Coordinates of C-alpha atoms in Angstrom, one line a residue:
Chain H
M1 CA 31.3 -6.0 -11.4
F2 CA 31.5 -9.6 -9.0
Y3 CA 28.1 -10.5 -8.4
L4 CA 27.6 -13.1 -5.4
V5 CA 23.9 -14.0 -5.7
G6 CA 22.0 -16.1 -3.3
L7 CA 19.7 -18.7 -4.8
G8 CA 17.5 -19.5 -1.4
L9 CA 16.5 -22.8 -1.0
G10 CA 13.8 -24.4 -2.8
D11 CA 13.6 -24.6 -6.6
A12 CA 14.7 -22.0 -9.5
K13 CA 11.8 -19.7 -8.7
D14 CA 13.6 -18.8 -5.2
I15 CA 16.3 -16.3 -6.8
T16 CA 15.2 -12.8 -6.1
V17 CA 14.2 -10.4 -8.8
K18 CA 17.1 -8.6 -8.4
G19 CA 19.3 -11.5 -8.5
L20 CA 17.3 -12.8 -11.8
E21 CA 18.2 -9.7 -13.6
I22 CA 21.7 -9.8 -12.9
V23 CA 21.9 -13.4 -14.3
K24 CA 20.3 -12.5 -17.3
N25 CA 22.9 -9.6 -17.8
A26 CA 26.1 -11.4 -16.7
K27 CA 28.9 -12.0 -19.3
R28 CA 29.1 -15.6 -17.7
V29 CA 26.9 -17.2 -14.8
Y30 CA 28.9 -19.7 -12.2
L31 CA 27.0 -21.8 -9.9
E32 CA 28.9 -23.2 -6.8
A33 CA 28.3 -26.8 -6.5
Y34 CA 30.3 -27.8 -3.7
T35 CA 29.2 -26.1 0.0
S36 CA 25.2 -27.0 -0.7
I37 CA 22.8 -27.9 -3.4
L38 CA 19.6 -26.7 -4.8
T39 CA 16.3 -29.3 -5.0
V40 CA 16.5 -28.8 -8.3
G41 CA 19.6 -29.2 -11.0
K42 CA 21.8 -27.1 -13.2
D43 CA 19.6 -28.0 -16.0
A44 CA 16.4 -26.7 -14.5
L45 CA 18.2 -23.3 -13.6
E46 CA 19.4 -23.1 -17.2
T47 CA 16.1 -23.6 -18.5
F48 CA 14.6 -20.9 -16.2
Y49 CA 17.6 -18.1 -17.0
G50 CA 17.4 -19.0 -20.7
R51 CA 21.2 -19.6 -20.4
P52 CA 24.2 -21.5 -19.7
V53 CA 25.5 -21.9 -16.3
I54 CA 29.1 -23.2 -15.4
L55 CA 29.4 -25.6 -12.5
A56 CA 32.0 -24.1 -10.1
D57 CA 33.8 -26.9 -7.8
R58 CA 36.3 -25.9 -4.8
H59 CA 39.1 -26.2 -7.5
L60 CA 37.7 -23.7 -9.6
V61 CA 36.6 -21.6 -6.9
E62 CA 39.7 -22.1 -4.3
S63 CA 42.6 -22.5 -6.7
E64 CA 41.3 -20.7 -10.2
S65 CA 39.7 -17.8 -8.9
D66 CA 42.2 -15.7 -10.5
T67 CA 40.7 -16.3 -13.9
L68 CA 37.3 -15.7 -12.3
L69 CA 38.0 -12.4 -10.3
D70 CA 40.2 -10.8 -13.5
D71 CA 37.5 -11.0 -15.9
S72 CA 35.0 -9.3 -13.2
A73 CA 37.3 -6.2 -13.3
T74 CA 35.8 -5.4 -16.9
E75 CA 32.7 -7.7 -17.2
D76 CA 29.9 -8.9 -15.0
I77 CA 30.2 -11.8 -13.5
A78 CA 27.2 -13.8 -11.7
F79 CA 28.3 -16.4 -9.1
L80 CA 25.6 -18.2 -7.7
V81 CA 25.4 -19.4 -4.5
V82 CA 22.7 -21.9 -3.0
G83 CA 21.1 -20.0 0.0
D84 CA 22.7 -17.1 1.1
P85 CA 26.7 -15.9 -0.1
F86 CA 27.7 -15.9 3.3
G87 CA 26.9 -19.4 4.4
A88 CA 30.4 -20.7 3.5
T89 CA 34.1 -19.4 4.6
T90 CA 35.1 -20.1 1.3
H91 CA 32.8 -17.0 -0.2
T92 CA 34.1 -14.7 2.2
D93 CA 37.7 -15.5 0.7
L94 CA 36.4 -14.7 -2.3
V95 CA 35.2 -11.4 -1.5
L96 CA 38.2 -10.4 0.0
R97 CA 40.3 -11.9 -3.0
A98 CA 38.2 -9.3 -5.1
R99 CA 39.0 -6.7 -2.9
Q100 CA 42.6 -6.9 -2.8
K101 CA 42.5 -7.1 -6.7
G102 CA 40.5 -3.9 -6.8
V103 CA 37.1 -5.5 -8.0
P104 CA 34.0 -4.3 -7.2
Y105 CA 31.8 -6.8 -5.8
Q106 CA 27.9 -6.3 -4.7
V107 CA 26.1 -9.4 -2.9
V108 CA 22.4 -10.3 -3.3
H109 CA 21.3 -12.1 -0.1
N110 CA 18.5 -14.5 0.2
A111 CA 17.2 -17.3 2.8
S112 CA 19.3 -19.6 4.1
I113 CA 19.0 -22.7 6.6
L114 CA 20.4 -20.3 9.4
N115 CA 16.9 -18.7 8.9
A116 CA 14.5 -20.6 7.3
I117 CA 14.6 -23.2 9.6
G118 CA 12.3 -20.7 11.8
C119 CA 9.7 -23.0 9.5
C120 CA 9.8 -25.6 12.3
G121 CA 8.1 -23.2 14.9
L122 CA 11.0 -22.8 17.1
Q123 CA 11.7 -19.0 17.6
L124 CA 15.4 -18.0 15.8
Y125 CA 16.3 -15.9 18.8
N126 CA 16.2 -18.8 21.0
F127 CA 18.9 -20.7 19.1
G128 CA 22.3 -21.5 20.5
E129 CA 25.5 -22.2 18.2
T130 CA 24.8 -23.6 15.1
V131 CA 26.4 -27.5 15.2
S132 CA 28.0 -29.4 12.4
I133 CA 27.6 -32.7 12.8
V134 CA 30.3 -34.8 10.3
F135 CA 30.4 -38.2 8.9
W136 CA 32.0 -41.0 11.0
D137 CA 34.4 -43.0 9.4
E138 CA 36.6 -45.8 10.9
S139 CA 39.1 -43.8 12.3
W140 CA 37.7 -40.6 13.0
R141 CA 34.9 -40.6 14.9
P142 CA 34.5 -36.9 16.6
E143 CA 32.0 -36.3 19.9
S144 CA 32.1 -32.6 19.6
F145 CA 28.9 -31.8 18.2
Y146 CA 27.5 -33.9 20.8
D147 CA 28.7 -31.3 23.6
K148 CA 28.1 -28.5 21.6
I149 CA 24.5 -29.5 21.6
G150 CA 25.0 -30.1 25.3
A151 CA 26.3 -26.7 25.8
N152 CA 23.2 -25.1 24.4
L153 CA 21.0 -27.2 26.0
N154 CA 22.3 -26.1 29.4
R155 CA 21.7 -22.6 28.2
R156 CA 18.1 -23.6 27.6
M157 CA 18.9 -22.9 23.7
H158 CA 17.8 -25.0 20.8
S159 CA 20.5 -26.4 18.1
L160 CA 20.6 -26.3 14.4
C161 CA 22.9 -28.9 13.2
L162 CA 23.9 -28.6 9.9
L163 CA 24.6 -32.3 8.0
D164 CA 27.6 -33.1 6.5
I165 CA 28.1 -33.1 2.5
K166 CA 30.6 -34.9 0.9
V167 CA 31.3 -33.7 -2.9
K168 CA 33.9 -34.8 -5.0
E169 CA 35.7 -36.5 -2.6
Q170 CA 38.6 -39.1 -4.0
S171 CA 39.1 -42.6 -1.9
I172 CA 42.7 -42.8 -0.7
E173 CA 43.6 -45.1 -3.2
N174 CA 42.8 -42.4 -6.1
L175 CA 43.9 -39.5 -4.0
M176 CA 47.2 -41.6 -3.8
K177 CA 48.0 -42.5 -7.3
G178 CA 46.8 -38.8 -8.3
R179 CA 43.5 -40.3 -10.4
K180 CA 41.3 -37.7 -10.4
I181 CA 38.3 -40.4 -9.8
F182 CA 35.4 -39.0 -7.4
E183 CA 33.3 -40.8 -5.3
P184 CA 29.6 -40.6 -5.5
P185 CA 28.1 -37.5 -3.3
R186 CA 26.8 -38.1 0.0
Y187 CA 24.5 -36.3 1.8
M188 CA 24.0 -37.3 5.6
S189 CA 20.6 -38.0 6.4
V190 CA 18.8 -37.5 9.6
K191 CA 18.9 -40.8 10.4
Q192 CA 22.5 -41.1 10.2
A193 CA 23.1 -37.7 12.4
A194 CA 20.6 -39.3 14.9
E195 CA 22.6 -42.8 14.8
Q196 CA 26.0 -41.5 15.4
L197 CA 24.1 -39.2 18.5
L198 CA 22.8 -42.4 19.8
E199 CA 25.8 -43.9 19.6
I200 CA 28.0 -41.1 21.6
V201 CA 24.8 -41.6 24.3
D202 CA 25.9 -45.0 24.4
N203 CA 29.5 -44.1 24.7
R204 CA 29.2 -41.8 27.3
R205 CA 27.3 -44.4 29.7
S206 CA 29.7 -47.0 29.1
Q207 CA 32.0 -44.1 30.5
N208 CA 30.0 -43.9 33.5
V209 CA 29.0 -40.5 32.9
P210 CA 26.3 -39.5 35.4
E211 CA 23.1 -39.5 34.0
A212 CA 22.0 -36.1 34.6
D213 CA 25.2 -34.7 32.5
I214 CA 24.0 -37.4 29.6
R215 CA 21.8 -34.1 28.1
L216 CA 20.9 -35.6 24.7
N217 CA 19.3 -38.8 25.2
E218 CA 17.2 -41.4 23.2
D219 CA 14.0 -39.7 24.4
S220 CA 15.0 -36.4 23.9
I221 CA 12.7 -34.5 21.3
C222 CA 14.2 -33.5 18.1
V223 CA 13.1 -32.1 14.6
G224 CA 14.1 -33.6 11.4
V225 CA 14.0 -31.2 8.3
A226 CA 14.3 -32.0 4.5
R227 CA 14.2 -29.5 1.7
V228 CA 13.2 -26.9 3.7
G229 CA 11.8 -24.1 1.3
A230 CA 11.3 -26.4 -1.6
E231 CA 7.8 -27.6 -2.3
R232 CA 8.3 -31.2 -1.1
Q233 CA 9.8 -29.8 2.4
T234 CA 9.3 -32.3 5.2
I235 CA 9.2 -31.7 9.0
C236 CA 9.1 -34.3 11.5
T237 CA 9.0 -34.1 15.2
S238 CA 10.0 -37.0 17.2
T239 CA 12.5 -38.3 19.8
L240 CA 15.9 -39.4 19.0
K241 CA 15.3 -43.0 19.4
S242 CA 12.5 -42.8 16.8
I243 CA 13.3 -40.7 14.3
V244 CA 16.1 -43.2 13.4
S245 CA 13.1 -45.0 11.4
C246 CA 12.0 -42.2 9.8
D247 CA 12.6 -41.7 6.2
L248 CA 12.4 -38.1 5.4
G249 CA 13.7 -38.8 1.6
G250 CA 16.3 -36.9 -0.6
P251 CA 18.6 -34.4 0.4
L252 CA 19.2 -32.1 2.4
H253 CA 18.8 -32.8 6.0
S254 CA 19.1 -30.7 8.8
L255 CA 18.3 -31.9 12.6
V256 CA 17.3 -29.5 15.3
I257 CA 17.5 -30.1 19.0
P258 CA 15.3 -28.0 21.0
G259 CA 15.8 -26.4 23.9
Q260 CA 13.3 -25.1 26.7
M261 CA 9.9 -24.3 24.5
H262 CA 7.5 -21.6 25.0
P263 CA 4.2 -22.9 24.6
L264 CA 3.9 -21.6 21.2
E265 CA 7.0 -23.3 20.1
L266 CA 5.3 -26.6 21.7
D267 CA 2.1 -26.3 19.8
M268 CA 4.1 -25.3 16.5
L269 CA 6.2 -28.9 16.9
K270 CA 2.8 -30.7 17.3
L271 CA 1.9 -29.9 13.9
F272 CA 5.1 -32.2 12.8
T273 CA 3.9 -35.4 14.4
T274 CA 0.9 -38.0 14.8
D275 CA 2.8 -40.1 17.1
Q276 CA 1.1 -39.8 20.7
C277 CA 4.0 -41.0 22.2
V278 CA 6.0 -38.0 20.8
I279 CA 2.9 -35.7 21.8
D280 CA 2.5 -37.0 25.1
I281 CA 6.2 -36.2 26.1
L282 CA 5.7 -32.4 24.6
N283 CA 2.4 -32.4 26.7
K284 CA 4.2 -32.5 29.8
L285 CA 6.9 -29.5 28.4
Y286 CA 3.8 -27.2 28.9
T287 CA 4.8 -25.0 31.6
Chain R
M1 CA -4.3 -20.3 0.6
F2 CA -2.6 -17.9 3.1
Y3 CA 1.0 -17.2 1.8
L4 CA 3.7 -15.8 4.0
V5 CA 5.9 -14.4 2.1
G6 CA 9.6 -12.7 3.0
L7 CA 10.7 -9.8 1.5
G8 CA 14.1 -9.4 1.9
L9 CA 15.8 -6.5 3.6
G10 CA 16.6 -4.1 0.7
D11 CA 14.1 -2.6 -1.7
A12 CA 11.2 -3.8 -3.8
K13 CA 13.4 -5.8 -6.1
D14 CA 14.3 -8.5 -3.4
I15 CA 11.2 -10.0 -3.3
T16 CA 12.0 -13.8 -4.8
V17 CA 10.5 -14.6 -8.1
K18 CA 8.2 -17.0 -6.7
G19 CA 6.7 -14.4 -4.0
L20 CA 6.4 -12.0 -6.9
E21 CA 4.0 -14.6 -8.3
I22 CA 2.2 -14.7 -5.6
V23 CA 1.4 -11.1 -5.0
K24 CA 0.1 -10.9 -8.5
N25 CA -2.1 -13.5 -8.3
A26 CA -3.5 -12.9 -4.9
K27 CA -6.8 -11.5 -4.1
R28 CA -5.4 -9.1 -1.4
V29 CA -2.2 -8.1 -0.6
Y30 CA -1.3 -6.9 3.0
L31 CA 2.3 -5.7 3.9
E32 CA 3.1 -6.6 7.9
A33 CA 4.1 -2.7 8.8
Y34 CA 5.3 -2.9 12.8
T35 CA 8.1 -5.5 13.5
S36 CA 10.6 -4.2 10.4
I37 CA 10.7 -1.7 7.8
L38 CA 11.9 -1.9 4.2
T39 CA 14.3 0.9 3.2
V40 CA 11.5 1.7 0.5
G41 CA 7.8 2.6 1.4
K42 CA 4.3 0.9 0.6
D43 CA 4.3 3.1 -2.5
A44 CA 7.4 1.7 -4.0
L45 CA 5.7 -1.5 -3.8
E46 CA 2.6 -0.7 -5.0
T47 CA 4.1 0.6 -8.0
F48 CA 6.4 -2.4 -8.5
Y49 CA 3.7 -4.9 -8.0
G50 CA 1.2 -2.8 -10.0
R51 CA -1.7 -3.5 -7.9
P52 CA -2.4 -2.1 -3.9
V53 CA -0.9 -3.4 -0.7
I54 CA -3.1 -3.0 2.7
L55 CA -0.9 -1.9 5.7
A56 CA -1.0 -4.6 8.5
D57 CA -0.8 -2.9 11.9
R58 CA -0.3 -4.9 15.3
H59 CA -3.9 -4.4 15.7
L60 CA -4.8 -6.0 12.7
V61 CA -2.5 -8.8 12.7
E62 CA -3.5 -10.0 16.4
S63 CA -6.8 -8.7 17.3
E64 CA -8.5 -8.9 13.8
S65 CA -6.4 -11.7 12.1
D66 CA -10.1 -13.8 11.8
T67 CA -11.1 -12.0 8.9
L68 CA -8.1 -12.3 7.3
L69 CA -7.6 -16.0 7.8
D70 CA -11.3 -16.6 6.8
D71 CA -10.5 -14.9 3.8
S72 CA -7.7 -17.2 2.9
A73 CA -9.9 -20.3 3.4
T74 CA -11.9 -19.7 0.0
E75 CA -9.2 -17.0 -1.6
D76 CA -5.0 -16.5 -1.9
I77 CA -4.4 -14.0 0.5
A78 CA -0.3 -12.3 0.4
F79 CA 0.9 -11.7 3.6
L80 CA 4.2 -9.9 3.3
V81 CA 7.0 -9.6 5.9
V82 CA 10.2 -7.9 5.5
G83 CA 12.8 -10.2 6.0
D84 CA 11.9 -13.9 6.4
P85 CA 8.3 -14.4 7.6
F86 CA 9.6 -16.5 10.9
G87 CA 11.6 -13.2 12.0
A88 CA 9.0 -12.5 14.6
T89 CA 7.3 -14.7 17.2
T90 CA 3.8 -12.9 15.8
H91 CA 4.0 -14.7 12.4
T92 CA 4.3 -18.1 14.3
D93 CA 1.0 -17.5 15.9
L94 CA -0.3 -16.5 12.6
V95 CA 0.0 -19.9 11.1
L96 CA -0.8 -21.7 14.1
R97 CA -3.9 -19.9 13.9
A98 CA -4.4 -20.7 10.3
R99 CA -3.8 -24.4 10.8
Q100 CA -6.1 -24.4 13.8
K101 CA -9.2 -22.9 11.6
G102 CA -8.0 -25.9 8.9
V103 CA -6.9 -22.7 6.5
P104 CA -3.5 -24.2 4.0
Y105 CA -0.3 -21.7 4.1
Q106 CA 2.8 -21.9 2.5
V107 CA 5.6 -19.6 3.2
V108 CA 8.2 -18.2 1.0
H109 CA 11.4 -17.6 2.7
N110 CA 14.1 -14.8 2.0
A111 CA 17.1 -13.2 3.7
S112 CA 17.1 -11.8 7.1
I113 CA 19.3 -9.8 9.0
L114 CA 20.2 -12.9 11.2
N115 CA 21.7 -14.5 7.8
A116 CA 22.5 -11.2 5.7
I117 CA 24.8 -10.1 8.5
G118 CA 27.1 -12.3 7.4
C119 CA 27.8 -9.1 4.9
C120 CA 30.4 -7.9 7.3
G121 CA 32.6 -11.1 7.2
L122 CA 31.9 -12.5 10.3
Q123 CA 31.1 -16.1 9.8
L124 CA 27.4 -16.8 11.1
Y125 CA 28.3 -20.4 12.7
N126 CA 30.9 -18.3 15.1
F127 CA 27.7 -16.0 16.2
G128 CA 26.2 -16.8 20.0
E129 CA 22.9 -16.0 20.9
T130 CA 21.2 -13.3 19.3
V131 CA 20.7 -9.9 21.6
S132 CA 17.8 -7.3 21.7
I133 CA 18.9 -4.1 23.0
V134 CA 15.8 -2.1 24.1
F135 CA 15.1 1.9 24.4
W136 CA 15.7 3.0 27.8
D137 CA 13.2 5.2 29.4
E138 CA 13.0 7.4 32.8
S139 CA 11.9 4.1 34.7
W140 CA 13.2 1.1 32.8
R141 CA 16.8 0.7 31.9
P142 CA 17.5 -3.2 31.9
E143 CA 21.1 -4.1 31.6
S144 CA 20.5 -7.8 30.6
F145 CA 21.3 -7.2 27.2
Y146 CA 25.0 -6.5 27.9
D147 CA 25.6 -9.6 30.1
K148 CA 24.1 -11.5 26.9
I149 CA 26.5 -10.3 24.9
G150 CA 29.3 -10.9 27.9
A151 CA 28.2 -14.3 27.7
N152 CA 28.8 -14.8 24.5
L153 CA 31.9 -13.5 24.8
N154 CA 33.3 -15.6 27.3
R155 CA 32.1 -18.5 24.9
R156 CA 34.2 -16.5 22.0
M157 CA 31.2 -16.0 20.4
H158 CA 30.0 -13.0 18.4
S159 CA 26.8 -11.2 18.8
L160 CA 24.0 -9.8 16.8
C161 CA 22.5 -7.3 18.4
L162 CA 19.0 -6.0 17.0
L163 CA 18.2 -2.7 17.5
D164 CA 14.8 -1.7 18.8
I165 CA 11.8 -0.6 16.9
K166 CA 9.1 1.2 18.2
V167 CA 6.2 2.0 16.0
K168 CA 2.3 3.3 16.9
E169 CA 3.6 4.0 20.4
Q170 CA 1.0 6.0 22.3
S171 CA 1.9 8.5 24.9
I172 CA 1.0 7.6 28.7
E173 CA -1.3 10.6 28.3
N174 CA -2.9 9.3 25.1
L175 CA -3.2 5.8 26.1
M176 CA -5.3 6.4 29.5
K177 CA -7.4 9.2 27.7
G178 CA -8.3 6.2 25.3
R179 CA -6.9 8.8 22.1
K180 CA -5.7 6.5 19.4
I181 CA -3.1 9.3 18.3
F182 CA 0.5 7.5 17.9
E183 CA 3.9 9.2 18.5
P184 CA 6.5 9.1 15.5
P185 CA 8.3 6.0 14.6
R186 CA 11.7 5.5 16.1
Y187 CA 14.4 3.2 15.2
M188 CA 17.7 2.9 17.4
S189 CA 20.7 3.8 15.9
V190 CA 24.1 2.2 16.4
K191 CA 25.1 5.3 18.3
Q192 CA 22.5 5.3 20.9
A193 CA 22.6 1.6 21.5
A194 CA 26.3 2.1 22.0
E195 CA 25.8 4.9 24.5
Q196 CA 23.7 2.3 26.4
L197 CA 26.2 0.2 26.8
L198 CA 28.9 2.5 27.6
E199 CA 26.6 3.7 30.5
I200 CA 26.6 0.1 31.5
V201 CA 30.1 -0.4 31.5
D202 CA 30.3 3.0 33.8
N203 CA 27.6 1.6 35.8
R204 CA 29.6 -1.5 36.3
R205 CA 32.8 0.2 37.3
S206 CA 30.8 2.5 39.8
Q207 CA 29.5 -0.9 41.4
N208 CA 33.5 -2.1 41.9
V209 CA 32.9 -5.0 39.2
P210 CA 36.3 -6.3 38.4
E211 CA 37.5 -4.5 35.2
A212 CA 38.3 -8.5 33.9
D213 CA 34.7 -9.4 34.0
I214 CA 33.7 -6.1 32.1
R215 CA 34.1 -8.0 28.8
L216 CA 32.9 -5.3 26.5
N217 CA 34.3 -1.8 27.3
E218 CA 35.0 1.3 25.3
D219 CA 38.1 -0.2 23.3
S220 CA 36.0 -3.5 22.5
I221 CA 35.8 -3.5 18.7
C222 CA 32.4 -3.4 17.5
V223 CA 30.9 -3.2 13.7
G224 CA 28.1 -1.0 13.2
V225 CA 25.9 -2.0 10.2
A226 CA 23.1 0.2 8.6
R227 CA 20.3 -0.8 5.8
V228 CA 21.9 -4.3 5.6
G229 CA 21.0 -5.5 1.8
A230 CA 20.1 -2.1 0.5
E231 CA 21.6 -0.1 -2.0
R232 CA 22.7 2.3 0.3
Q233 CA 24.3 -0.2 2.7
T234 CA 27.0 0.9 5.5
I235 CA 28.8 -1.2 7.4
C236 CA 31.5 0.4 10.1
T237 CA 34.4 -1.0 12.1
S238 CA 35.0 0.8 15.1
T239 CA 35.5 0.8 18.9
L240 CA 32.6 1.2 21.1
K241 CA 33.4 4.6 22.6
S242 CA 34.1 5.7 18.7
I243 CA 31.3 4.4 17.0
V244 CA 28.8 6.9 19.4
S245 CA 30.4 9.5 16.7
C246 CA 29.6 7.8 13.7
D247 CA 26.6 9.0 11.7
L248 CA 25.4 5.5 10.1
G249 CA 22.2 7.3 8.4
G250 CA 18.6 6.0 8.2
P251 CA 17.3 2.9 9.6
L252 CA 17.3 0.1 10.3
H253 CA 20.8 -0.3 12.2
S254 CA 22.1 -3.2 13.9
L255 CA 25.3 -3.7 16.2
V256 CA 27.7 -6.7 16.1
I257 CA 30.1 -7.6 18.8
P258 CA 32.7 -9.6 17.5
G259 CA 34.4 -12.5 19.8
Q260 CA 37.5 -14.3 18.7
M261 CA 38.3 -13.8 15.3
H262 CA 39.8 -16.1 12.8
P263 CA 42.2 -13.7 10.5
L264 CA 39.9 -14.3 7.4
E265 CA 37.5 -12.4 9.9
L266 CA 39.8 -9.6 10.8
D267 CA 40.6 -9.1 7.6
M268 CA 37.0 -8.9 6.3
L269 CA 36.6 -6.1 9.3
K270 CA 39.8 -3.9 8.2
L271 CA 37.8 -3.2 4.9
F272 CA 35.2 -1.3 6.7
T273 CA 37.3 1.2 8.6
T274 CA 40.2 3.9 7.6
D275 CA 41.0 4.4 11.4
Q276 CA 44.4 3.6 12.3
C277 CA 43.8 3.2 15.8
V278 CA 41.3 0.7 15.1
I279 CA 43.4 -1.0 12.6
D280 CA 46.1 -1.0 15.0
I281 CA 43.6 -2.9 17.7
L282 CA 42.8 -5.4 15.1
N283 CA 46.6 -6.0 14.2
K284 CA 46.9 -7.2 17.3
L285 CA 44.3 -9.7 17.2
Y286 CA 45.8 -11.9 14.7
T287 CA 47.2 -15.2 16.1

């Protein structure tokens, strides 16, 4: 049996009882290590499970999955995923390949940022499309994520912005020379996401976009979250321009742009700020 | 400490290891019993935890929460919620009241239908707004949920439709006479949801709405899911008109209306049907 087991978001103990039983009895245990990270490392998991864990990078999962799945036809293999197993397309692909090979699979669900973001107090059914904010580089500076947030705002919906993760990246030089040397992992911070968004606001103004069409601007309320579900979870309600100076600590971060808010949601956001300017803006939004 | 602990979706073992530790050490354990249900009952939870569980109905949570929270100032109280604690507005309200009283709270997240729906193979980031389909009665037959699905389809997004739950309802007679006699609980099935949607399609046609504006019709692909995350989970890909004759078994059910699908998503949906007509429709959607 091929088991896809969600680990939730915080630490080793966020696995479910069912998931832990599977891990303890599986022949081999893989940890998917390129679409997300847990706030604890592989070592902490190994200590907690009392058994070795094999790190599965993109190459193993996408190019060498046959070995992994062939074994599952006769043995129990556990494939651990941070959050819920269906958070990333690549895991759906793995399920399809298992089915094509006639390998039975089972899924153990867990929390993911898509539902745990409810911790900031915004109601989950008021969220529009999920937005991904990608790292800009010199030649690639897409603005489509800004427009997605704008489209959600037009429908008065909140936006959950998932921030980019770069793991096992190769520099162009190393890639061209075929050297398997990888850059250090990068996790976009709320500060970086806000900086990119503010730059887009500037771009739009310099393109003479009417102010009414600049739905998200420097004074928009936003909520930065870090390490959701973990003990050192941090939530900060701020404005887009002020959140740039907030240090929310280590990864993973996400950014929420609220749409129209219910008084209950405004009350909740107030719990996460001591900044009187932000409280004043929130107070004006009660209807 | 006031602990809000998510139970996930399946059975007793879907609680996290962290959640189980809290339950075992808490002074009292409440189970919220009116916004969702687990496929196992209170007895199974009590056996698994080895301790009594108090059922918390809407009245207790919304009108008598003071007692519950006052105790939490000095004792550890666990409040168990099916799925994730922030799935329903009422729990956010509880957090706010805890904070107003200066009672510390902690949340243990878990899977909810909002992320576990990924099991049907549709990618979570392609879902638009979540839709709630309510039970119609003689005098109240809203159609707004149909329009929400239509708006998602216009943006090519999938719709997750959460189906109505009626627990501890009173008949109008018993309500007027102040008799605390409750009707049996009702959980909307995929069949009932599809019937209401088909009736709206008929209504729109009789109002001469142009066929192009009837985005969801009897031939639209839909996915019925039942007991997601439980051992007896059932997923059925069908058309809206055919799903009416599918019996997906006991609660809870949800209905998904896919928007534009990626080949990977189409491949996944095919796993959940043997109906050649449905497969033919899916085959035409590959681009």
